[in-house]
Coordinates of C-alpha atoms and ligand atoms in Angstrom, one line a residue:
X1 CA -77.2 147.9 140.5
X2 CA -80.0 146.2 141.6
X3 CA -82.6 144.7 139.0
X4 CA -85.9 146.6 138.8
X5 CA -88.9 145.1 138.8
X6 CA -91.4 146.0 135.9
X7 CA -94.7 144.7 135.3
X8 CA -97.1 145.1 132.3
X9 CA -100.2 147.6 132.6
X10 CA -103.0 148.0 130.1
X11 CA -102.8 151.6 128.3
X12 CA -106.5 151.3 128.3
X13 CA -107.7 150.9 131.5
X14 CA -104.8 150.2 134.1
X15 CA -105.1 146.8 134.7
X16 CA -101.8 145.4 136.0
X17 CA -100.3 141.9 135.2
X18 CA -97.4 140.2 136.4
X19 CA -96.3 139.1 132.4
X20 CA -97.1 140.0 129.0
X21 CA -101.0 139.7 127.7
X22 CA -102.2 139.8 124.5
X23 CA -105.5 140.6 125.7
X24 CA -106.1 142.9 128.9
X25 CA -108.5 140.0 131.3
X26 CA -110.2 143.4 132.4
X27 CA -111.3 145.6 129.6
X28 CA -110.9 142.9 126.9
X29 CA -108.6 145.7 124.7
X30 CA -105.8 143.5 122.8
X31 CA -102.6 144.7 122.4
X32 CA -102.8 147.3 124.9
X33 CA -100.4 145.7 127.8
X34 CA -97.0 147.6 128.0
X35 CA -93.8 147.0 130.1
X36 CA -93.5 149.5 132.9
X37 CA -90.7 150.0 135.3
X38 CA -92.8 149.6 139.0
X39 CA -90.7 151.8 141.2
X40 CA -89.9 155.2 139.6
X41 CA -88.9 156.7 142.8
X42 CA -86.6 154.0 143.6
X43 CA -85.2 154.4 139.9
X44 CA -84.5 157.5 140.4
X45 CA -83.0 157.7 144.2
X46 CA -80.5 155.4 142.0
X47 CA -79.6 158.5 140.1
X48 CA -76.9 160.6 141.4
X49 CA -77.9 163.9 140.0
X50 CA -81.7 163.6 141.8
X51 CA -82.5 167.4 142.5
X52 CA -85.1 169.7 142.6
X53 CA -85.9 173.5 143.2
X54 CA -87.6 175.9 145.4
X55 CA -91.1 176.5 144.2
X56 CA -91.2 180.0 142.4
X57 CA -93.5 182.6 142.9
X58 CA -95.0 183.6 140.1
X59 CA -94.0 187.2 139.9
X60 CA -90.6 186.3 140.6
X61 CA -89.8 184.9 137.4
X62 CA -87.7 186.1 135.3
X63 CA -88.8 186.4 131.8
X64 CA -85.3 186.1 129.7
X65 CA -85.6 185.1 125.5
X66 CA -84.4 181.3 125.2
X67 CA -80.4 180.6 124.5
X68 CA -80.5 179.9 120.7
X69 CA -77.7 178.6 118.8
X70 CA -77.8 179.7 114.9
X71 CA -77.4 177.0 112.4
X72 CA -75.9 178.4 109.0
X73 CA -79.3 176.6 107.5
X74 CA -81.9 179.0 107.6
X75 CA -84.7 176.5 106.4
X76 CA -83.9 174.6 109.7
X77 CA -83.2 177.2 111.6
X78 CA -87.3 178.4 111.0
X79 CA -88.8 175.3 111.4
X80 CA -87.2 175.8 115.1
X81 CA -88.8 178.8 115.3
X82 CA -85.4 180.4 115.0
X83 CA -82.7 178.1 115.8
X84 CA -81.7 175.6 118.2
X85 CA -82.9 176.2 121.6
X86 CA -81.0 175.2 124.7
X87 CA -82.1 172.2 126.4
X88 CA -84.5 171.4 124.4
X89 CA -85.5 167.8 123.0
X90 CA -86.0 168.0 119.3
X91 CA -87.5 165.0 117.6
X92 CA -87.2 164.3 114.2
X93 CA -89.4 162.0 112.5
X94 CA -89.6 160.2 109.1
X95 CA -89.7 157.4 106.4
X96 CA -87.1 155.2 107.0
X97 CA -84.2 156.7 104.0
X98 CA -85.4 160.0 103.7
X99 CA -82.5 161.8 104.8
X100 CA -82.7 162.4 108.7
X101 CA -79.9 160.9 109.4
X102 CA -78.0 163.1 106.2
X103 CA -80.0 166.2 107.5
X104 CA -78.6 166.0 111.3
X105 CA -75.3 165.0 110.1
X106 CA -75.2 168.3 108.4
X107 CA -77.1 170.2 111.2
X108 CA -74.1 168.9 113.2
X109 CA -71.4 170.0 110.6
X110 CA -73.1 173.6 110.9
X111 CA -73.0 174.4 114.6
X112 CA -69.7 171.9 115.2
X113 CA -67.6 174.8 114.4
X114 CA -68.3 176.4 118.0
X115 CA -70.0 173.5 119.9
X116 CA -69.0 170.0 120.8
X117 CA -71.6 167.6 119.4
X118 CA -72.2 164.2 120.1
X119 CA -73.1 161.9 117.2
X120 CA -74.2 158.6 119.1
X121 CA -75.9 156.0 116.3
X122 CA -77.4 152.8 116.8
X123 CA -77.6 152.3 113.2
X124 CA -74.2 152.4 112.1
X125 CA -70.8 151.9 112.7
X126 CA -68.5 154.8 113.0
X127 CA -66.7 154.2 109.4
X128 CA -70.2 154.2 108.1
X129 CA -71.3 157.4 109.2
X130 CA -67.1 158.8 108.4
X131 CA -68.2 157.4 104.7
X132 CA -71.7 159.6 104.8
X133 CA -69.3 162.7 106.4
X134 CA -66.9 162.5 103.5
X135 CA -69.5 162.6 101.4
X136 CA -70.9 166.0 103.1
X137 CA -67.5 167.5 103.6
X138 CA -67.3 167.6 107.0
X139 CA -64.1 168.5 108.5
X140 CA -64.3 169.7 111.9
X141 CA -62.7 169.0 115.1
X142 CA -65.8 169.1 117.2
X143 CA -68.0 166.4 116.2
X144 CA -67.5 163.3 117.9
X145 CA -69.0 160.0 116.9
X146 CA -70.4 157.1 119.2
X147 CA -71.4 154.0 118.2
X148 CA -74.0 152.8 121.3
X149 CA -77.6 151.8 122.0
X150 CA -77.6 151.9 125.8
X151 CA -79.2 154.6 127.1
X152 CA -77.4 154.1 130.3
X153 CA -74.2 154.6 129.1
X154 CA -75.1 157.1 127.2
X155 CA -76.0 158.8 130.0
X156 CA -72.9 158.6 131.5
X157 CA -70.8 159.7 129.1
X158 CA -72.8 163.2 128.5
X159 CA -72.7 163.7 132.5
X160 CA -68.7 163.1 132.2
X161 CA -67.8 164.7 128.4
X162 CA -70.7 167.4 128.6
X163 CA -71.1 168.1 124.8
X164 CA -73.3 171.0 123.9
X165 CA -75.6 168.8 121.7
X166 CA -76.2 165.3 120.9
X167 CA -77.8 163.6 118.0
X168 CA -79.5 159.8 118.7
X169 CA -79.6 158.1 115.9
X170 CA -82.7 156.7 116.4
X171 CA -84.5 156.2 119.4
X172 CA -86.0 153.3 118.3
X173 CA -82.0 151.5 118.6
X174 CA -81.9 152.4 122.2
X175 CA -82.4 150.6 124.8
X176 CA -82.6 150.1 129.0
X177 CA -81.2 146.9 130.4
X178 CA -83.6 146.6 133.4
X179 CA -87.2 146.6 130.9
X180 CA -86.7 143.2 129.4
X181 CA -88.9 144.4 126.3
X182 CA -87.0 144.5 122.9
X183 CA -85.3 147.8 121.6
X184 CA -88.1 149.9 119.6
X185 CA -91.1 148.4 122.0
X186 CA -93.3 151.2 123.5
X187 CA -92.3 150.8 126.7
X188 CA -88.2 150.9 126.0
X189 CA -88.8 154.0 123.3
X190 CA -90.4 155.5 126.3
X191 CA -88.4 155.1 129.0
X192 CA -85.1 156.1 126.7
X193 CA -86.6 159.6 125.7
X194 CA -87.4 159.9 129.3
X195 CA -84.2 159.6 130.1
X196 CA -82.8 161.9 127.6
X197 CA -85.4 164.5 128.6
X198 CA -83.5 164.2 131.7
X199 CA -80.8 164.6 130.9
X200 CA -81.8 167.8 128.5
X201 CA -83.1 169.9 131.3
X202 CA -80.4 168.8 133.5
X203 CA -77.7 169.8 131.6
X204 CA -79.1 172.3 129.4
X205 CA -78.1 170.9 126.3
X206 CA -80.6 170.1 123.0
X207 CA -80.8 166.6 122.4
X208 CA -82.4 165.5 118.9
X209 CA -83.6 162.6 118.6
X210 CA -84.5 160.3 115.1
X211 CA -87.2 158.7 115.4
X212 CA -89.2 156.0 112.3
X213 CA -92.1 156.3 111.4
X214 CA -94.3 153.0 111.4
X215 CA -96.6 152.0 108.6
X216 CA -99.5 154.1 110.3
X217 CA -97.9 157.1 110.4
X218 CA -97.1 157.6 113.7
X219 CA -93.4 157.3 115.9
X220 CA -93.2 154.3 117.1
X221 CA -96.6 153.3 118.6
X222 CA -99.2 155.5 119.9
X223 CA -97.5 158.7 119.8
X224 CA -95.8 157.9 122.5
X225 CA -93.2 160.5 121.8
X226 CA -94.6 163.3 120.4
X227 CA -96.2 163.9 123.9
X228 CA -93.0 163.7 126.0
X229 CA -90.8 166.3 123.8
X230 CA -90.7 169.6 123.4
X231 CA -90.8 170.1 119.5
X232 CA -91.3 167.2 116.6
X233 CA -90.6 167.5 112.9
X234 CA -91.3 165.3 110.2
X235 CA -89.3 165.0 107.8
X236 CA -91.2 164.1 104.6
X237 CA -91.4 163.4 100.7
X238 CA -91.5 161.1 97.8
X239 CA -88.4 159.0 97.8
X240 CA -88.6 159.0 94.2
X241 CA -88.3 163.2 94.0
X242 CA -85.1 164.7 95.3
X243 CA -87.3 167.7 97.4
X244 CA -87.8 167.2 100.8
X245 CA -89.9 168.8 103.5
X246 CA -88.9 169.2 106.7
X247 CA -92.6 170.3 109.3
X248 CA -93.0 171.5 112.1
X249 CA -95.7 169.7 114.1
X250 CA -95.5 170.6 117.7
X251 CA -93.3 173.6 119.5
X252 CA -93.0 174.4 122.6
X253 CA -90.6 177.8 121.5
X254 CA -92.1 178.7 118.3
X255 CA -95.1 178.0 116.0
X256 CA -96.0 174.6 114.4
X257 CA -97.0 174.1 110.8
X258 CA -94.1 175.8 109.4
X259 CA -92.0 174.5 107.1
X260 CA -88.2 174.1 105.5
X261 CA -87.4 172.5 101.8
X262 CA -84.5 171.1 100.9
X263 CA -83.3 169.4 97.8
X264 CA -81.3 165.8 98.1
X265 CA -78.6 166.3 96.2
X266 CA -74.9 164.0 95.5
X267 CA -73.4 165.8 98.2
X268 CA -76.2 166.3 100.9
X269 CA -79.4 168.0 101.1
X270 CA -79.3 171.7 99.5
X271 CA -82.0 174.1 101.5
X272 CA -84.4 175.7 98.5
X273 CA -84.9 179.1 99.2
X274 CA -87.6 180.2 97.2
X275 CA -90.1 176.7 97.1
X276 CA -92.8 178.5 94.7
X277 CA -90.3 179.0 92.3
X278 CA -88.9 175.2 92.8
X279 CA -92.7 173.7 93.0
X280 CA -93.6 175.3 89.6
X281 CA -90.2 174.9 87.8
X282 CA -91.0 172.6 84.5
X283 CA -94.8 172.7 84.9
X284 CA -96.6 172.2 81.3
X285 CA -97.7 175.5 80.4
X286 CA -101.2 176.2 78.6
X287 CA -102.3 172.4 79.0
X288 CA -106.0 171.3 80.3
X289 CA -106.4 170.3 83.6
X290 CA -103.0 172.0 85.6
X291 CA -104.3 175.2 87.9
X292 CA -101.9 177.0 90.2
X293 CA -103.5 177.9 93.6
X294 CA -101.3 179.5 96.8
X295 CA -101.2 177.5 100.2
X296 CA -99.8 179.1 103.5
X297 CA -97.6 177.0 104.8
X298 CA -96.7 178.0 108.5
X299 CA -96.0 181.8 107.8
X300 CA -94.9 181.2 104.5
X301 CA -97.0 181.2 100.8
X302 CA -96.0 179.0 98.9
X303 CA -97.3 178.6 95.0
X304 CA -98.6 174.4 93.9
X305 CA -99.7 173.6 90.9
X306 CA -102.9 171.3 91.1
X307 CA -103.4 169.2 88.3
X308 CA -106.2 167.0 87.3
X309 CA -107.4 164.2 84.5
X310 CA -110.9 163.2 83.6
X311 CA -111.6 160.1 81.4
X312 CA -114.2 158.4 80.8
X313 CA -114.9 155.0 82.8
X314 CA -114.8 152.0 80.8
X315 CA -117.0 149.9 82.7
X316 CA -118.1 149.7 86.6
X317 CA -117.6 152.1 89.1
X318 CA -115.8 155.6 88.3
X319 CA -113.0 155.6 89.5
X320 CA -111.3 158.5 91.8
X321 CA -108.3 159.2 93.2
X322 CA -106.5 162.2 94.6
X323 CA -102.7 162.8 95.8
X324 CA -101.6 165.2 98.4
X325 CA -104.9 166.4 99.2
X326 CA -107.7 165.0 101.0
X327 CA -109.9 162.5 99.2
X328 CA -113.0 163.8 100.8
X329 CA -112.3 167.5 99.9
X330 CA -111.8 166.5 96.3
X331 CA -115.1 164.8 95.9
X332 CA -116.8 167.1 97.8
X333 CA -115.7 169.7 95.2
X334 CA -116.4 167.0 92.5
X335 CA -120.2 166.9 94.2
X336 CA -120.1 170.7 94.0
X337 CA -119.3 171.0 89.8
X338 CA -121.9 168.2 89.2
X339 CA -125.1 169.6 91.0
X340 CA -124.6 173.7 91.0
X341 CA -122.5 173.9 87.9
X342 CA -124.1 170.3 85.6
X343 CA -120.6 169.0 85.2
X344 CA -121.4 165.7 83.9
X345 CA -118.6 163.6 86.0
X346 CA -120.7 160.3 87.0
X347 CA -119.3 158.8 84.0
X348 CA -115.6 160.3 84.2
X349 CA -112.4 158.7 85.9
X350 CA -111.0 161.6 88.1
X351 CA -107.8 162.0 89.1
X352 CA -106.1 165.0 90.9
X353 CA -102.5 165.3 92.4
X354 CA -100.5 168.0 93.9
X355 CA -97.1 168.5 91.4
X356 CA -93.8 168.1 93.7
X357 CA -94.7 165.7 95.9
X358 CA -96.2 169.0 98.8
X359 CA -99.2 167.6 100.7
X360 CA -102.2 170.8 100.5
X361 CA -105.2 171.1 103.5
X362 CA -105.7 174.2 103.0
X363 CA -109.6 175.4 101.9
X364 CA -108.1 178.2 100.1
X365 CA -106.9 175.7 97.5
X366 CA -110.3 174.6 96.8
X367 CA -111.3 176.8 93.7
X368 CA -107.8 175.6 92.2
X369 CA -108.8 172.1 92.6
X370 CA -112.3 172.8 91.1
X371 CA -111.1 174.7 87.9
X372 CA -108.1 171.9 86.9
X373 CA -111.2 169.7 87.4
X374 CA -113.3 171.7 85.1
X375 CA -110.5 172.5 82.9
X376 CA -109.5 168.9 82.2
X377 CA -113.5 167.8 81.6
X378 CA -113.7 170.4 79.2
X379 CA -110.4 170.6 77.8
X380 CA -109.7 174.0 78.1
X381 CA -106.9 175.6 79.5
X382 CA -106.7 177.7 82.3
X383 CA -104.0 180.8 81.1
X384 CA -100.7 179.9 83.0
X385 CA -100.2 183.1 84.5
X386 CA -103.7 182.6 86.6
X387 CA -103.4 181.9 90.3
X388 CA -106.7 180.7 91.3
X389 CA -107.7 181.5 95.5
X390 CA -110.7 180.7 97.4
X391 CA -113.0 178.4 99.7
X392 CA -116.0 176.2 97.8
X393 CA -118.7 176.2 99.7
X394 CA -121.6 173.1 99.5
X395 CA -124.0 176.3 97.2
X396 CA -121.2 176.6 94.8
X397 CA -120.6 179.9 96.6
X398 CA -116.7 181.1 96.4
X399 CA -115.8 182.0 100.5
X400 CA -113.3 184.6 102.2
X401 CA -110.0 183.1 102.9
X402 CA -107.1 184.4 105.4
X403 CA -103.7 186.1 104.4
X404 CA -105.3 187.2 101.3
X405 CA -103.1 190.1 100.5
X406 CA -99.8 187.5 101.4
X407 CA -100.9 185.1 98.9
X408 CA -101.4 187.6 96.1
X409 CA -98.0 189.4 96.8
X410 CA -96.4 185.8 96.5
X411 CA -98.2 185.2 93.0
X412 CA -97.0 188.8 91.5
X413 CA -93.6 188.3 93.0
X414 CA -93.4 185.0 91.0
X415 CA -94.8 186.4 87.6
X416 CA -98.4 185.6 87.7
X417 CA -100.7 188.8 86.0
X418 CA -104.1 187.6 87.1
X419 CA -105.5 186.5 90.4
X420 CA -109.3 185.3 91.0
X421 CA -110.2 186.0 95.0
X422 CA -113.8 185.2 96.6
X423 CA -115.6 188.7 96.4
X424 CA -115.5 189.0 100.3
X425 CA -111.7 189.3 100.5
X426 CA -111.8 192.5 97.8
X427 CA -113.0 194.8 100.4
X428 CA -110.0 196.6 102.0
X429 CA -107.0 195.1 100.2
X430 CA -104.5 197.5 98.4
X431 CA -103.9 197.4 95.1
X432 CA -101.3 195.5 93.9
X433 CA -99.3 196.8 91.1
X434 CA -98.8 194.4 87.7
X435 CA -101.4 191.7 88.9
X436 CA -105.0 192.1 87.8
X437 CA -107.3 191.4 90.6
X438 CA -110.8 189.4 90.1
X439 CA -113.2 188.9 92.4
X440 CA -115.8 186.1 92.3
X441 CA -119.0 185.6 94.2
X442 CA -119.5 182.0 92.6
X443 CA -118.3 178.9 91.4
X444 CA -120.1 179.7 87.7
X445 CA -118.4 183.2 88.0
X446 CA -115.1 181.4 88.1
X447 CA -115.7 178.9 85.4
X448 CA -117.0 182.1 82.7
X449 CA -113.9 184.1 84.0
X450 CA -111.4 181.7 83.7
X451 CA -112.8 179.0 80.9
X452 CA -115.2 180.8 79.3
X453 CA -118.1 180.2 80.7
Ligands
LIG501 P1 -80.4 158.7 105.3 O1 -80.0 160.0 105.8 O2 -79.5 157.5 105.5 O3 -81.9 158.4 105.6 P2 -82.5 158.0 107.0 O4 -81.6 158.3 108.1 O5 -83.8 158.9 107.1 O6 -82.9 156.6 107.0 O7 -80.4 159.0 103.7 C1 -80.8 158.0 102.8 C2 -80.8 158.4 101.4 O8 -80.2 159.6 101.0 C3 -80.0 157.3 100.7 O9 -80.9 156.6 99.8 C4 -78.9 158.0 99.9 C5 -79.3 159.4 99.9 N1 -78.2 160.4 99.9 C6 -78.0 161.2 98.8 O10 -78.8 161.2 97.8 N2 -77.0 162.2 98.9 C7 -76.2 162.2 100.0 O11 -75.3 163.1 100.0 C8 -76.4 161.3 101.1 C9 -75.5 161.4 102.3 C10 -77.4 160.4 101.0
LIG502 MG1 -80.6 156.9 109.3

């Protein structure tokens, strides 16, 4: 095969150069030169399989539901927005050991009982991954592992073995001989998932494919990736607590921002069914400073308990700090209880953190986060069977929030007998057996409903 020729363009502002930059000579951007293959069209006339179709008329589509295969995991199954869809390229996303590579091992265990699956890692050897499989119990006849990081290859051996999916442990292990970049570079991670997205549509198979996450939080680069697939999930959590969540954050068949938990267990991950009752298992009951609010999480409500702890500063600054929520919100809400409400915290150390390790954005929570605040300050408890729902706004005013009725069905399914709402939600929702409803128009009706004034 004939080498190709790549050169090195500026992501910025196009500038082309014959080798590597640090800094683009036109737009003075460094860092922004990547390795690019030059002749695509020659690439590809390289490519046996070139094809293409007739341009379709609109109306002559045919509108037919996507192929789905079913894992026996329903948590994964609904971050997919129902299962695995044909030809689609999945990829998943994460901390470096948090379990992707146990998750797909086990997605691949599920469906191998019908399908031929391809297991190709870059990672490990093939004894490794047999150690990790004993370790899940697989025992199936379908799953086939491959040791290999070019994507060439890899290519050829779908084309002749055609399995019905393949796993890529990761993309950032792959490479293409003709970009001389290393494995991992932008410009190799690209042209792999390229590839693969190729060889998805070509085929009709689903490809996933594992992908780090670097230290900013993105896969590998500048999102290179999440733009050329057709759904992403992150896998997510605290390495130090055994619950993991598994997000949906683009989906081209189904809706993002949903979400499946699992539980890392001896023997693989364990799919929790029911997360409130997980998130609040073992809170401290009756203590200063915990509040439970309810967050929607993709189409699900899920219960969190909020906890917060005020001290005073010893000298300096005060200090503040806030897990799993955004900083900002929190001392927004902080700004809030000082001016409308007189909370004296300009001398207090705050701290607030979401319990279990979830990560919260939702307004909603805000009234949750301003009460454990309050309750800690004060050192009164809020009554553990309150669930606490509602927007602060910058007047101390308590706002409408969405999916009210959802969230308070959720909390009297769980156990809880009182739930404060903003007043503008009260109007038209049906009353709820065994939960007492209470509607507040203000941040200083909160505080006298739930603390005592
Ligand atoms: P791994 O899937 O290798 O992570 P990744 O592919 O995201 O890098 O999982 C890593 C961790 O999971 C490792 O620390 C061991 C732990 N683990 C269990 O706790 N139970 C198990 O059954 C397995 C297979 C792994
Ligand atoms: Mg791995």
């Amino acid at each position: 095969m004939a080498k190709l020729k790549t050169i090195y363009i500026c992501q910025e502002c196009g500038c082309e150069s014959q080798k590597w930059l640090g800094k683009c000579p036109e737009c003075s951007n460094w860092n922004t030169m990547v390795e690019e293959i030059v002749d695509k069209a020659k690439e590809d006339s390289l490519h046996s399989s070139i094809s293409f179709s007739k341009p379709l008329n609109i109306n002559e589509i045919e509108l037919t539901d996507e192929e789905r295969y079913n894992t026996s995991m329903e948590e994964f199954d609904r971050v997919l927005g129902g299962g695995i869809v044909k030809g689609s390229l999945v990829l998943v996303g994460g901390d470096p050991g948090i379990g992707k590579s146990t998750l797909l091992l086990q997605v691949s265990k599920s469906i191998a009982e019908s399908k031929k699956i391809f297991y190709i890692s870059g990672e490990e050897s093939a004894k490794q991954i047999k150690i990790r499989a004993q370790r899940l119990n697989v025992e199936t006849s379908n799953l086939f592992i491959i040791s290999e990081t070019n994507i060439s290859v890899i290519e050829r051996m779908i084309e002749e073995f055609r399995p019905e999916v393949v796993v890529i442990d990761s993309i950032q292990t792959m490479y293409k001989s003709e970009l001389q970049s290393a494995p991992g570079s932008v410009s190799q991670v690209r042209e792999a998932t390229a590839t693969l997205m190729r060889i998805a549509k070509n085929l009709n198979i689903a490809i996933f494919i594992v992908g780090h996450v670097t230290k900013e939080g993105s896969i590998a680069g500048p999102r290179v990736l999440e733009h050329m697939v057709d759904t992403v999930l992150y896998f997510e959590g605290d390495r130090h607590h055994t619950y993991r969540i598994l997000r949906t954050v683009k989906n081209r068949f189904g809706s993002t921002n949903e979400i499946g938990i699992f539980e890392m267990k001896g023997n693989g991950l364990r799919e929790v069914k029911n997360p409130s009752e997980m998130l609040l298992s073992g809170r401290p009951e009756n203590v200063p400073g915990s509040s439970i609010v309810c967050s929607i999480e993709g189409t699900r409500p899920v219960l969190v308990e909020i906890q917060a702890l005020t001290s005073n500063t010893n000298f300096g600054m005060p200090r503040r700090m806030a897990t799993g929520i955004d900083y900002n919100r929190v001392v927004l809400i902080m700004a809030v209880l000082e001016k409308r409400v007189g909370l004296q915290l300009q001398t207090s150390d705050v701290y607030v953190n979401v319990a279990g390790g979830l990560k919260i954005d939702e307004p909603a929570c805000d009234l949750g986060v301003a009460l454990a605040i309050a309750s800690s300050f004060r050192n009164l408890y809020i009554d553990s069977k309150t669930i606490l729902i509602g927007e602060v706004g910058l007047t101390g005013e308590i706002r409408g929030v969405n999916f009210i009725e959802k969230r308070i069905l959720e909390a009297q399914k769980i156990g809880f007998n009182r739930c404060i709402i903003p007043k503008e939600n009260i109007k038209g929702i049906e009353i709820i057996p065994n939960i007492n409803v209470v509607a507040v128009d203000n941040i200083y009706e909160a505080l006298d409903e739930v603390l005592g004034g």
